[in-house]
Amino acid sequence: MKAIQQRCYGSPETLALADVTKPSPADDEVLVRVQAAAVNPLDWHSVAGRPYLMRLSNGLGTPTDSNTGVDFAGTVAAVGNQVTRFKPGDAVFGGRNGAFAEYLVVREQRAVAHKPANLSFEQAAAIPVAAVTALQALRDQGKLQKGQKVLINGASGGVGTFAVQIAKALGAQVTGVCSTKNVELVQSLGADQVVDYKKKDFTQSNERYDLIVDNVGNHSPLALRRALEPHGTVVIVGAPKDGPWIGMFWGVIRGLVLSWLVDEKFVFFVADLNQNDLNWLANLAHEGRMTAVIDREFALNEVPAAIEYLASWHARGKVIVRLE
């Protein structure tokens, strides 16, 4: 089968489309014919090996795993002897390393769920990493309650577009922050208020929020604290990709230190892709209360270009890799 492989760290151009052995499902695994995959900032960081701190787990000199991509949607091609939840022909979506390939295997109990019938494979592939991150940032880390005020900084990106919709579904009053060209998009997703960051700095206004989900990292922890209600929370999801050694973790470190000194909380977490949350999101999409915003689609052999485009910070919503 064809798959995008990573043999070394560097620019996305180091990735190559290769012929590799098609996997076979173990007794507790599902073999999926991938029909769509999605690109995430994590893919850029993994390819570049930056910040260098990531190489402690990914491999110091070269990547320990040559497979690439995580988000997928497709059709079950075969199942192991012990699998009961899925059968050949089922449309599924989920997260598993190796999504930039024609086939992958995933354990039945892990991050795989039935695809909502009202979503295309491309829309379903957009969900796993971004929407699970948004859900866990709001519900689990931010402890968002009905009626609270939440601000989504970076509301037009992959995580942000889902965060706006999920926060509304959880009963919050939602303010989205984005550029001028994306104001109408964020409004269409259900935001009660939209701040155009080119015209107004939300950290300098009189508005205060119970929760801020920061997908951008363009404000210091002290500035974000000014926009919080007493005892409010900032959940740090994203950050600029510069800084080769600790990069995005510098803002996290400053936020965590500040949390020791003030009543407000600064939280950083790594999303846990799991079946329960995928099913929760699938139900929300099935009910028509959440949709995927897709910016561009690329072919499998165009994955390097897809990652470069996402890294340009111009993408609205998700960037998709479509497999024929």
PDB file of C-alpha atoms in Angstrom:
ATOM      1  CA  MET A   1       0.000   0.000   0.000  1.00  0.00           C
ATOM      2  CA  LYS A   2       0.998   3.672  -0.248  1.00  0.00           C
ATOM      3  CA  ALA A   3       1.893   5.644   2.878  1.00  0.00           C
ATOM      4  CA  ILE A   4       3.684   8.861   3.781  1.00  0.00           C
ATOM      5  CA  GLN A   5       6.876   8.015   5.657  1.00  0.00           C
ATOM      6  CA  GLN A   6       9.247  10.086   7.783  1.00  0.00           C
ATOM      7  CA  ARG A   7      12.883   8.962   7.828  1.00  0.00           C
ATOM      8  CA  CYS A   8      14.498  12.063   9.347  1.00  0.00           C
ATOM      9  CA  TYR A   9      13.696  15.409  10.942  1.00  0.00           C
ATOM     10  CA  GLY A  10      13.437  18.503   8.795  1.00  0.00           C
ATOM     11  CA  SER A  11      11.011  20.372   6.579  1.00  0.00           C
ATOM     12  CA  PRO A  12       7.846  18.648   5.286  1.00  0.00           C
ATOM     13  CA  GLU A  13       9.686  18.067   1.992  1.00  0.00           C
ATOM     14  CA  THR A  14      11.630  15.304   3.762  1.00  0.00           C
ATOM     15  CA  LEU A  15       8.433  13.227   3.846  1.00  0.00           C
ATOM     16  CA  ALA A  16       8.080  10.671   1.073  1.00  0.00           C
ATOM     17  CA  LEU A  17       5.271   8.602  -0.407  1.00  0.00           C
ATOM     18  CA  ALA A  18       6.431   5.005  -0.148  1.00  0.00           C
ATOM     19  CA  ASP A  19       5.281   1.452  -0.792  1.00  0.00           C
ATOM     20  CA  VAL A  20       4.931  -0.327   2.559  1.00  0.00           C
ATOM     21  CA  THR A  21       3.414  -3.578   3.734  1.00  0.00           C
ATOM     22  CA  LYS A  22      -0.341  -3.478   4.227  1.00  0.00           C
ATOM     23  CA  PRO A  23      -1.109  -4.238   7.899  1.00  0.00           C
ATOM     24  CA  SER A  24      -3.247  -7.140   9.062  1.00  0.00           C
ATOM     25  CA  PRO A  25      -5.536  -6.804  12.090  1.00  0.00           C
ATOM     26  CA  ALA A  26      -4.698  -8.681  15.285  1.00  0.00           C
ATOM     27  CA  ASP A  27      -7.499 -10.403  17.182  1.00  0.00           C
ATOM     28  CA  ASP A  28      -8.576  -7.151  18.898  1.00  0.00           C
ATOM     29  CA  GLU A  29      -7.927  -4.806  15.964  1.00  0.00           C
ATOM     30  CA  VAL A  30      -9.856  -3.248  13.106  1.00  0.00           C
ATOM     31  CA  LEU A  31      -8.347  -2.759   9.637  1.00  0.00           C
ATOM     32  CA  VAL A  32      -9.535   0.527   8.135  1.00  0.00           C
ATOM     33  CA  ARG A  33      -9.308   1.611   4.517  1.00  0.00           C
ATOM     34  CA  VAL A  34      -8.553   5.283   4.993  1.00  0.00           C
ATOM     35  CA  GLN A  35     -10.643   7.612   2.845  1.00  0.00           C
ATOM     36  CA  ALA A  36      -9.708  10.904   4.483  1.00  0.00           C
ATOM     37  CA  ALA A  37      -7.171  12.148   7.017  1.00  0.00           C
ATOM     38  CA  ALA A  38      -6.538  15.538   8.629  1.00  0.00           C
ATOM     39  CA  VAL A  39      -3.444  17.609   9.305  1.00  0.00           C
ATOM     40  CA  ASN A  40      -2.708  18.978  12.783  1.00  0.00           C
ATOM     41  CA  PRO A  41      -0.011  21.306  14.173  1.00  0.00           C
ATOM     42  CA  LEU A  42       1.349  18.208  15.899  1.00  0.00           C
ATOM     43  CA  ASP A  43       2.271  16.850  12.464  1.00  0.00           C
ATOM     44  CA  TRP A  44       4.485  19.870  11.754  1.00  0.00           C
ATOM     45  CA  HIS A  45       6.172  19.591  15.149  1.00  0.00           C
ATOM     46  CA  SER A  46       6.735  15.853  14.669  1.00  0.00           C
ATOM     47  CA  VAL A  47       8.237  16.298  11.200  1.00  0.00           C
ATOM     48  CA  ALA A  48      10.478  19.177  12.271  1.00  0.00           C
ATOM     49  CA  GLY A  49      11.399  17.581  15.581  1.00  0.00           C
ATOM     50  CA  ARG A  50      10.850  20.971  17.200  1.00  0.00           C
ATOM     51  CA  PRO A  51      10.890  22.008  19.919  1.00  0.00           C
ATOM     52  CA  TYR A  52      13.864  19.706  20.431  1.00  0.00           C
ATOM     53  CA  LEU A  53      12.400  18.601  23.750  1.00  0.00           C
ATOM     54  CA  MET A  54       9.964  16.464  21.722  1.00  0.00           C
ATOM     55  CA  ARG A  55      12.840  14.285  20.524  1.00  0.00           C
ATOM     56  CA  LEU A  56      13.164  12.764  23.985  1.00  0.00           C
ATOM     57  CA  SER A  57      10.030  10.764  23.186  1.00  0.00           C
ATOM     58  CA  ASN A  58      10.081  10.727  19.363  1.00  0.00           C
ATOM     59  CA  GLY A  59      13.730   9.747  18.891  1.00  0.00           C
ATOM     60  CA  LEU A  60      16.886  11.781  19.408  1.00  0.00           C
ATOM     61  CA  GLY A  61      18.666  11.450  16.065  1.00  0.00           C
ATOM     62  CA  THR A  62      15.905  10.125  13.839  1.00  0.00           C
ATOM     63  CA  PRO A  63      12.216   9.383  14.464  1.00  0.00           C
ATOM     64  CA  THR A  64      11.602   6.010  16.074  1.00  0.00           C
ATOM     65  CA  ASP A  65       8.318   5.679  14.143  1.00  0.00           C
ATOM     66  CA  SER A  66       8.274   6.451  10.417  1.00  0.00           C
ATOM     67  CA  ASN A  67       4.464   6.523  10.224  1.00  0.00           C
ATOM     68  CA  THR A  68       2.784   9.929  10.007  1.00  0.00           C
ATOM     69  CA  GLY A  69      -0.637  11.485  10.566  1.00  0.00           C
ATOM     70  CA  VAL A  70      -3.224  10.789  13.278  1.00  0.00           C
ATOM     71  CA  ASP A  71      -6.777  11.798  12.284  1.00  0.00           C
ATOM     72  CA  PHE A  72      -8.572   9.373   9.963  1.00  0.00           C
ATOM     73  CA  ALA A  73     -11.957   8.392   8.593  1.00  0.00           C
ATOM     74  CA  GLY A  74     -12.700   5.427   6.403  1.00  0.00           C
ATOM     75  CA  THR A  75     -14.348   2.065   5.961  1.00  0.00           C
ATOM     76  CA  VAL A  76     -13.687  -1.108   7.939  1.00  0.00           C
ATOM     77  CA  ALA A  77     -12.000  -3.587   5.616  1.00  0.00           C
ATOM     78  CA  ALA A  78     -11.518  -6.465   8.071  1.00  0.00           C
ATOM     79  CA  VAL A  79     -11.728  -7.199  11.798  1.00  0.00           C
ATOM     80  CA  GLY A  80      -9.932  -9.499  14.215  1.00  0.00           C
ATOM     81  CA  ASN A  81     -11.537 -12.608  15.690  1.00  0.00           C
ATOM     82  CA  GLN A  82     -12.385 -10.920  18.990  1.00  0.00           C
ATOM     83  CA  VAL A  83     -13.883  -7.707  17.571  1.00  0.00           C
ATOM     84  CA  THR A  84     -17.621  -7.265  18.222  1.00  0.00           C
ATOM     85  CA  ARG A  85     -18.333  -3.525  17.884  1.00  0.00           C
ATOM     86  CA  PHE A  86     -17.350  -3.176  14.239  1.00  0.00           C
ATOM     87  CA  LYS A  87     -17.790  -5.192  11.065  1.00  0.00           C
ATOM     88  CA  PRO A  88     -16.510  -4.918   7.484  1.00  0.00           C
ATOM     89  CA  GLY A  89     -18.228  -2.102   5.654  1.00  0.00           C
ATOM     90  CA  ASP A  90     -18.781   0.103   8.726  1.00  0.00           C
ATOM     91  CA  ALA A  91     -17.885   3.768   8.273  1.00  0.00           C
ATOM     92  CA  VAL A  92     -15.616   4.854  11.129  1.00  0.00           C
ATOM     93  CA  PHE A  93     -13.380   7.700  12.250  1.00  0.00           C
ATOM     94  CA  GLY A  94     -10.774   8.175  14.943  1.00  0.00           C
ATOM     95  CA  GLY A  95      -7.142   8.750  15.781  1.00  0.00           C
ATOM     96  CA  ARG A  96      -4.179   6.458  15.244  1.00  0.00           C
ATOM     97  CA  ASN A  97      -0.579   7.111  14.257  1.00  0.00           C
ATOM     98  CA  GLY A  98      -0.144   6.245  10.588  1.00  0.00           C
ATOM     99  CA  ALA A  99      -3.246   7.973   9.197  1.00  0.00           C
ATOM    100  CA  PHE A 100      -1.427   9.276   6.108  1.00  0.00           C
ATOM    101  CA  ALA A 101      -1.747   5.875   4.463  1.00  0.00           C
ATOM    102  CA  GLU A 102      -4.199   3.797   2.470  1.00  0.00           C
ATOM    103  CA  TYR A 103      -4.795   1.411   5.396  1.00  0.00           C
ATOM    104  CA  LEU A 104      -4.215   1.369   9.140  1.00  0.00           C
ATOM    105  CA  VAL A 105      -5.076  -0.867  12.082  1.00  0.00           C
ATOM    106  CA  VAL A 106      -6.550   0.361  15.360  1.00  0.00           C
ATOM    107  CA  ARG A 107      -7.584  -1.543  18.467  1.00  0.00           C
ATOM    108  CA  GLU A 108     -11.331  -1.919  18.893  1.00  0.00           C
ATOM    109  CA  GLN A 109     -11.281  -0.372  22.387  1.00  0.00           C
ATOM    110  CA  ARG A 110      -9.112   2.622  21.464  1.00  0.00           C
ATOM    111  CA  ALA A 111      -9.815   5.846  19.554  1.00  0.00           C
ATOM    112  CA  VAL A 112     -12.227   4.639  16.871  1.00  0.00           C
ATOM    113  CA  ALA A 113     -15.979   5.198  16.586  1.00  0.00           C
ATOM    114  CA  HIS A 114     -18.785   4.924  14.063  1.00  0.00           C
ATOM    115  CA  LYS A 115     -18.979   7.875  11.690  1.00  0.00           C
ATOM    116  CA  PRO A 116     -22.176   9.950  11.871  1.00  0.00           C
ATOM    117  CA  ALA A 117     -24.189   9.299   8.715  1.00  0.00           C
ATOM    118  CA  ASN A 118     -24.718  13.017   8.108  1.00  0.00           C
ATOM    119  CA  LEU A 119     -20.982  13.716   7.878  1.00  0.00           C
ATOM    120  CA  SER A 120     -18.729  13.068   4.900  1.00  0.00           C
ATOM    121  CA  PHE A 121     -15.477  11.175   5.446  1.00  0.00           C
ATOM    122  CA  GLU A 122     -13.632  14.475   5.102  1.00  0.00           C
ATOM    123  CA  GLN A 123     -15.766  16.130   7.794  1.00  0.00           C
ATOM    124  CA  ALA A 124     -15.375  13.147  10.115  1.00  0.00           C
ATOM    125  CA  ALA A 125     -11.598  13.072   9.657  1.00  0.00           C
ATOM    126  CA  ALA A 126     -11.468  16.690  10.813  1.00  0.00           C
ATOM    127  CA  ILE A 127     -12.869  15.836  14.238  1.00  0.00           C
ATOM    128  CA  PRO A 128     -10.572  13.617  16.344  1.00  0.00           C
ATOM    129  CA  VAL A 129      -7.548  15.605  17.560  1.00  0.00           C
ATOM    130  CA  ALA A 130      -9.025  19.099  17.239  1.00  0.00           C
ATOM    131  CA  ALA A 131     -12.517  18.442  18.601  1.00  0.00           C
ATOM    132  CA  VAL A 132     -11.369  16.131  21.408  1.00  0.00           C
ATOM    133  CA  THR A 133      -8.832  18.792  22.422  1.00  0.00           C
ATOM    134  CA  ALA A 134     -11.572  21.437  22.420  1.00  0.00           C
ATOM    135  CA  LEU A 135     -13.956  19.248  24.434  1.00  0.00           C
ATOM    136  CA  GLN A 136     -11.401  18.317  27.069  1.00  0.00           C
ATOM    137  CA  ALA A 137     -10.118  21.897  27.316  1.00  0.00           C
ATOM    138  CA  LEU A 138     -13.626  23.202  28.017  1.00  0.00           C
ATOM    139  CA  ARG A 139     -15.220  20.390  30.004  1.00  0.00           C
ATOM    140  CA  ASP A 140     -12.359  18.663  31.811  1.00  0.00           C
ATOM    141  CA  GLN A 141      -9.631  21.287  32.231  1.00  0.00           C
ATOM    142  CA  GLY A 142     -11.761  24.443  32.266  1.00  0.00           C
ATOM    143  CA  LYS A 143     -14.675  22.915  34.234  1.00  0.00           C
ATOM    144  CA  LEU A 144     -17.041  24.996  32.095  1.00  0.00           C
ATOM    145  CA  GLN A 145     -20.530  25.391  33.549  1.00  0.00           C
ATOM    146  CA  LYS A 146     -23.768  26.445  31.886  1.00  0.00           C
ATOM    147  CA  GLY A 147     -24.117  30.220  31.751  1.00  0.00           C
ATOM    148  CA  GLN A 148     -20.410  30.958  32.223  1.00  0.00           C
ATOM    149  CA  LYS A 149     -18.516  33.290  29.921  1.00  0.00           C
ATOM    150  CA  VAL A 150     -15.781  31.700  27.832  1.00  0.00           C
ATOM    151  CA  LEU A 151     -13.384  33.334  25.393  1.00  0.00           C
ATOM    152  CA  ILE A 152     -11.827  31.296  22.574  1.00  0.00           C
ATOM    153  CA  ASN A 153      -8.589  32.931  21.405  1.00  0.00           C
ATOM    154  CA  GLY A 154      -7.977  31.658  17.887  1.00  0.00           C
ATOM    155  CA  ALA A 155     -11.616  30.852  17.191  1.00  0.00           C
ATOM    156  CA  SER A 156     -11.210  30.287  13.446  1.00  0.00           C
ATOM    157  CA  GLY A 157      -8.570  27.546  13.627  1.00  0.00           C
ATOM    158  CA  GLY A 158      -8.951  23.794  13.900  1.00  0.00           C
ATOM    159  CA  VAL A 159      -9.451  23.578  17.669  1.00  0.00           C
ATOM    160  CA  GLY A 160     -11.106  27.008  17.830  1.00  0.00           C
ATOM    161  CA  THR A 161     -13.937  26.295  15.386  1.00  0.00           C
ATOM    162  CA  PHE A 162     -14.885  23.196  17.354  1.00  0.00           C
ATOM    163  CA  ALA A 163     -14.425  24.952  20.715  1.00  0.00           C
ATOM    164  CA  VAL A 164     -16.955  27.650  19.793  1.00  0.00           C
ATOM    165  CA  GLN A 165     -19.586  25.042  18.905  1.00  0.00           C
ATOM    166  CA  ILE A 166     -18.899  22.756  21.856  1.00  0.00           C
ATOM    167  CA  ALA A 167     -18.950  25.654  24.321  1.00  0.00           C
ATOM    168  CA  LYS A 168     -22.370  26.675  22.970  1.00  0.00           C
ATOM    169  CA  ALA A 169     -23.580  23.083  23.298  1.00  0.00           C
ATOM    170  CA  LEU A 170     -22.433  23.141  26.937  1.00  0.00           C
ATOM    171  CA  GLY A 171     -24.545  26.257  27.536  1.00  0.00           C
ATOM    172  CA  ALA A 172     -21.823  28.902  27.729  1.00  0.00           C
ATOM    173  CA  GLN A 173     -21.783  32.516  26.579  1.00  0.00           C
ATOM    174  CA  VAL A 174     -19.087  32.438  23.915  1.00  0.00           C
ATOM    175  CA  THR A 175     -16.744  35.137  22.669  1.00  0.00           C
ATOM    176  CA  GLY A 176     -14.471  34.251  19.757  1.00  0.00           C
ATOM    177  CA  VAL A 177     -11.272  36.078  18.827  1.00  0.00           C
ATOM    178  CA  CYS A 178     -10.154  36.027  15.188  1.00  0.00           C
ATOM    179  CA  SER A 179      -8.988  38.218  12.310  1.00  0.00           C
ATOM    180  CA  THR A 180     -11.263  40.474  10.274  1.00  0.00           C
ATOM    181  CA  LYS A 181     -11.709  38.003   7.429  1.00  0.00           C
ATOM    182  CA  ASN A 182     -12.965  35.299   9.804  1.00  0.00           C
ATOM    183  CA  VAL A 183     -15.492  37.284  11.835  1.00  0.00           C
ATOM    184  CA  GLU A 184     -18.497  36.070   9.819  1.00  0.00           C
ATOM    185  CA  LEU A 185     -17.295  32.470  10.023  1.00  0.00           C
ATOM    186  CA  VAL A 186     -17.017  32.553  13.821  1.00  0.00           C
ATOM    187  CA  GLN A 187     -20.416  34.227  14.077  1.00  0.00           C
ATOM    188  CA  SER A 188     -21.921  31.488  11.912  1.00  0.00           C
ATOM    189  CA  LEU A 189     -20.597  28.868  14.346  1.00  0.00           C
ATOM    190  CA  GLY A 190     -22.703  30.369  17.128  1.00  0.00           C
ATOM    191  CA  ALA A 191     -20.410  32.795  18.943  1.00  0.00           C
ATOM    192  CA  ASP A 192     -22.377  35.388  20.937  1.00  0.00           C
ATOM    193  CA  GLN A 193     -19.620  37.967  20.472  1.00  0.00           C
ATOM    194  CA  VAL A 194     -16.652  38.143  18.107  1.00  0.00           C
ATOM    195  CA  VAL A 195     -13.529  40.226  18.739  1.00  0.00           C
ATOM    196  CA  ASP A 196     -11.470  41.226  15.711  1.00  0.00           C
ATOM    197  CA  TYR A 197      -7.946  41.185  17.119  1.00  0.00           C
ATOM    198  CA  LYS A 198      -6.775  43.566  14.403  1.00  0.00           C
ATOM    199  CA  LYS A 199      -9.093  46.209  15.816  1.00  0.00           C
ATOM    200  CA  LYS A 200      -9.268  45.396  19.526  1.00  0.00           C
ATOM    201  CA  ASP A 201      -7.096  43.705  22.155  1.00  0.00           C
ATOM    202  CA  PHE A 202      -9.388  41.647  24.390  1.00  0.00           C
ATOM    203  CA  THR A 203      -6.856  41.788  27.233  1.00  0.00           C
ATOM    204  CA  GLN A 204      -7.240  45.594  27.326  1.00  0.00           C
ATOM    205  CA  SER A 205     -11.045  45.704  27.454  1.00  0.00           C
ATOM    206  CA  ASN A 206     -13.344  45.747  30.467  1.00  0.00           C
ATOM    207  CA  GLU A 207     -14.840  42.336  29.669  1.00  0.00           C
ATOM    208  CA  ARG A 208     -13.983  39.490  32.037  1.00  0.00           C
ATOM    209  CA  TYR A 209     -14.319  35.768  31.413  1.00  0.00           C
ATOM    210  CA  ASP A 210     -14.659  32.693  33.594  1.00  0.00           C
ATOM    211  CA  LEU A 211     -12.590  30.667  31.137  1.00  0.00           C
ATOM    212  CA  ILE A 212     -10.156  31.482  28.348  1.00  0.00           C
ATOM    213  CA  VAL A 213      -9.088  28.776  25.906  1.00  0.00           C
ATOM    214  CA  ASP A 214      -5.880  30.042  24.321  1.00  0.00           C
ATOM    215  CA  ASN A 215      -5.121  28.419  20.977  1.00  0.00           C
ATOM    216  CA  VAL A 216      -2.587  31.038  19.887  1.00  0.00           C
ATOM    217  CA  GLY A 217      -0.201  32.017  22.658  1.00  0.00           C
ATOM    218  CA  ASN A 218       0.117  35.646  21.512  1.00  0.00           C
ATOM    219  CA  HIS A 219      -0.503  37.154  24.962  1.00  0.00           C
ATOM    220  CA  SER A 220       1.516  36.827  28.148  1.00  0.00           C
ATOM    221  CA  PRO A 221      -0.016  35.062  31.159  1.00  0.00           C
ATOM    222  CA  LEU A 222      -0.237  38.418  32.949  1.00  0.00           C
ATOM    223  CA  ALA A 223      -2.173  39.924  30.044  1.00  0.00           C
ATOM    224  CA  LEU A 224      -4.554  36.962  29.955  1.00  0.00           C
ATOM    225  CA  ARG A 225      -5.086  37.262  33.695  1.00  0.00           C
ATOM    226  CA  ARG A 226      -6.399  40.802  33.196  1.00  0.00           C
ATOM    227  CA  ALA A 227      -9.252  39.352  31.135  1.00  0.00           C
ATOM    228  CA  LEU A 228     -10.220  36.763  33.761  1.00  0.00           C
ATOM    229  CA  GLU A 229     -12.847  36.861  36.450  1.00  0.00           C
ATOM    230  CA  PRO A 230     -11.433  36.257  39.948  1.00  0.00           C
ATOM    231  CA  HIS A 231     -10.546  32.559  40.252  1.00  0.00           C
ATOM    232  CA  GLY A 232     -10.956  32.145  36.488  1.00  0.00           C
ATOM    233  CA  THR A 233      -9.000  29.688  34.354  1.00  0.00           C
ATOM    234  CA  VAL A 234      -6.822  29.842  31.266  1.00  0.00           C
ATOM    235  CA  VAL A 235      -6.416  26.578  29.362  1.00  0.00           C
ATOM    236  CA  ILE A 236      -3.351  26.728  27.120  1.00  0.00           C
ATOM    237  CA  VAL A 237      -3.828  24.703  23.952  1.00  0.00           C
ATOM    238  CA  GLY A 238      -1.616  26.320  21.336  1.00  0.00           C
ATOM    239  CA  ALA A 239       1.437  28.528  21.054  1.00  0.00           C
ATOM    240  CA  PRO A 240       3.759  29.993  18.411  1.00  0.00           C
ATOM    241  CA  LYS A 241       5.948  27.371  16.745  1.00  0.00           C
ATOM    242  CA  ASP A 242       9.185  29.357  17.117  1.00  0.00           C
ATOM    243  CA  GLY A 243      11.853  28.589  19.696  1.00  0.00           C
ATOM    244  CA  PRO A 244      13.870  25.478  18.803  1.00  0.00           C
ATOM    245  CA  TRP A 245      14.557  24.128  22.281  1.00  0.00           C
ATOM    246  CA  ILE A 246      11.429  24.430  24.421  1.00  0.00           C
ATOM    247  CA  GLY A 247       9.387  26.567  22.022  1.00  0.00           C
ATOM    248  CA  MET A 248       5.711  26.484  22.892  1.00  0.00           C
ATOM    249  CA  PHE A 249       6.466  25.213  26.401  1.00  0.00           C
ATOM    250  CA  TRP A 250       7.939  28.566  27.502  1.00  0.00           C
ATOM    251  CA  GLY A 251       4.515  30.215  27.749  1.00  0.00           C
ATOM    252  CA  VAL A 252       3.220  27.140  29.549  1.00  0.00           C
ATOM    253  CA  ILE A 253       6.015  27.344  32.106  1.00  0.00           C
ATOM    254  CA  ARG A 254       5.323  31.038  32.762  1.00  0.00           C
ATOM    255  CA  GLY A 255       1.618  30.336  33.173  1.00  0.00           C
ATOM    256  CA  LEU A 256       2.201  27.495  35.603  1.00  0.00           C
ATOM    257  CA  VAL A 257       4.558  29.626  37.691  1.00  0.00           C
ATOM    258  CA  LEU A 258       2.000  32.439  37.788  1.00  0.00           C
ATOM    259  CA  SER A 259      -0.644  29.964  38.984  1.00  0.00           C
ATOM    260  CA  TRP A 260       1.380  29.433  42.169  1.00  0.00           C
ATOM    261  CA  LEU A 261       1.248  33.159  42.942  1.00  0.00           C
ATOM    262  CA  VAL A 262      -2.340  34.156  42.111  1.00  0.00           C
ATOM    263  CA  ASP A 263      -5.888  32.857  42.553  1.00  0.00           C
ATOM    264  CA  GLU A 264      -6.375  32.297  38.804  1.00  0.00           C
ATOM    265  CA  LYS A 265      -5.390  29.015  37.182  1.00  0.00           C
ATOM    266  CA  PHE A 266      -3.253  28.378  34.104  1.00  0.00           C
ATOM    267  CA  VAL A 267      -3.557  24.842  32.777  1.00  0.00           C
ATOM    268  CA  PHE A 268      -1.733  22.982  30.034  1.00  0.00           C
ATOM    269  CA  PHE A 269      -2.665  19.465  28.973  1.00  0.00           C
ATOM    270  CA  VAL A 270      -2.230  16.902  26.230  1.00  0.00           C
ATOM    271  CA  ALA A 271      -5.535  15.633  24.852  1.00  0.00           C
ATOM    272  CA  ASP A 272      -6.414  11.976  25.398  1.00  0.00           C
ATOM    273  CA  LEU A 273      -7.937  10.466  22.255  1.00  0.00           C
ATOM    274  CA  ASN A 274     -10.519   8.002  23.514  1.00  0.00           C
ATOM    275  CA  GLN A 275     -13.622   6.244  22.257  1.00  0.00           C
ATOM    276  CA  ASN A 276     -16.036   7.784  24.767  1.00  0.00           C
ATOM    277  CA  ASP A 277     -15.253  11.342  23.714  1.00  0.00           C
ATOM    278  CA  LEU A 278     -15.341  10.419  20.024  1.00  0.00           C
ATOM    279  CA  ASN A 279     -18.836   8.988  20.549  1.00  0.00           C
ATOM    280  CA  TRP A 280     -19.898  12.150  22.448  1.00  0.00           C
ATOM    281  CA  LEU A 281     -18.711  14.296  19.550  1.00  0.00           C
ATOM    282  CA  ALA A 282     -20.309  11.965  16.988  1.00  0.00           C
ATOM    283  CA  ASN A 283     -23.660  12.404  18.749  1.00  0.00           C
ATOM    284  CA  LEU A 284     -23.252  16.183  18.759  1.00  0.00           C
ATOM    285  CA  ALA A 285     -22.517  16.135  15.026  1.00  0.00           C
ATOM    286  CA  HIS A 286     -25.413  13.752  14.374  1.00  0.00           C
ATOM    287  CA  GLU A 287     -27.754  16.192  16.124  1.00  0.00           C
ATOM    288  CA  GLY A 288     -26.529  18.972  13.828  1.00  0.00           C
ATOM    289  CA  ARG A 289     -24.982  20.963  16.680  1.00  0.00           C
ATOM    290  CA  MET A 290     -21.389  20.620  15.479  1.00  0.00           C
ATOM    291  CA  THR A 291     -19.885  20.689  12.026  1.00  0.00           C
ATOM    292  CA  ALA A 292     -16.374  20.705  10.633  1.00  0.00           C
ATOM    293  CA  VAL A 293     -14.958  23.754   8.879  1.00  0.00           C
ATOM    294  CA  ILE A 294     -12.703  22.594   6.057  1.00  0.00           C
ATOM    295  CA  ASP A 295     -10.297  25.033   4.472  1.00  0.00           C
ATOM    296  CA  ARG A 296      -8.503  22.985   1.803  1.00  0.00           C
ATOM    297  CA  GLU A 297      -8.120  19.410   0.638  1.00  0.00           C
ATOM    298  CA  PHE A 298      -4.921  17.761  -0.600  1.00  0.00           C
ATOM    299  CA  ALA A 299      -4.104  14.373  -2.134  1.00  0.00           C
ATOM    300  CA  LEU A 300      -1.996  11.811  -0.265  1.00  0.00           C
ATOM    301  CA  ASN A 301       1.116  12.660  -2.268  1.00  0.00           C
ATOM    302  CA  GLU A 302       0.575  16.322  -1.347  1.00  0.00           C
ATOM    303  CA  VAL A 303       0.887  15.823   2.416  1.00  0.00           C
ATOM    304  CA  PRO A 304       4.117  17.901   2.588  1.00  0.00           C
ATOM    305  CA  ALA A 305       2.293  20.833   0.974  1.00  0.00           C
ATOM    306  CA  ALA A 306      -0.672  20.327   3.307  1.00  0.00           C
ATOM    307  CA  ILE A 307       1.575  20.527   6.376  1.00  0.00           C
ATOM    308  CA  GLU A 308       3.357  23.595   4.993  1.00  0.00           C
ATOM    309  CA  TYR A 309       0.002  25.290   4.413  1.00  0.00           C
ATOM    310  CA  LEU A 310      -1.197  24.571   7.952  1.00  0.00           C
ATOM    311  CA  ALA A 311       2.086  25.874   9.346  1.00  0.00           C
ATOM    312  CA  SER A 312       1.545  29.178   7.530  1.00  0.00           C
ATOM    313  CA  TRP A 313      -1.130  30.088  10.121  1.00  0.00           C
ATOM    314  CA  HIS A 314      -3.601  31.032   7.380  1.00  0.00           C
ATOM    315  CA  ALA A 315      -5.866  27.964   7.578  1.00  0.00           C
ATOM    316  CA  ARG A 316      -9.518  28.410   8.538  1.00  0.00           C
ATOM    317  CA  GLY A 317     -10.660  25.293  10.329  1.00  0.00           C
ATOM    318  CA  LYS A 318      -9.097  22.055   9.151  1.00  0.00           C
ATOM    319  CA  VAL A 319      -6.801  20.955   6.339  1.00  0.00           C
ATOM    320  CA  ILE A 320      -7.778  17.580   4.908  1.00  0.00           C
ATOM    321  CA  VAL A 321      -5.938  14.845   3.047  1.00  0.00           C
ATOM    322  CA  ARG A 322      -8.286  13.027   0.701  1.00  0.00           C
ATOM    323  CA  LEU A 323      -7.585   9.479  -0.452  1.00  0.00           C
ATOM    324  CA  GLU A 324      -9.355   8.158  -3.528  1.00  0.00           C
TER     325      GLU A 324
END
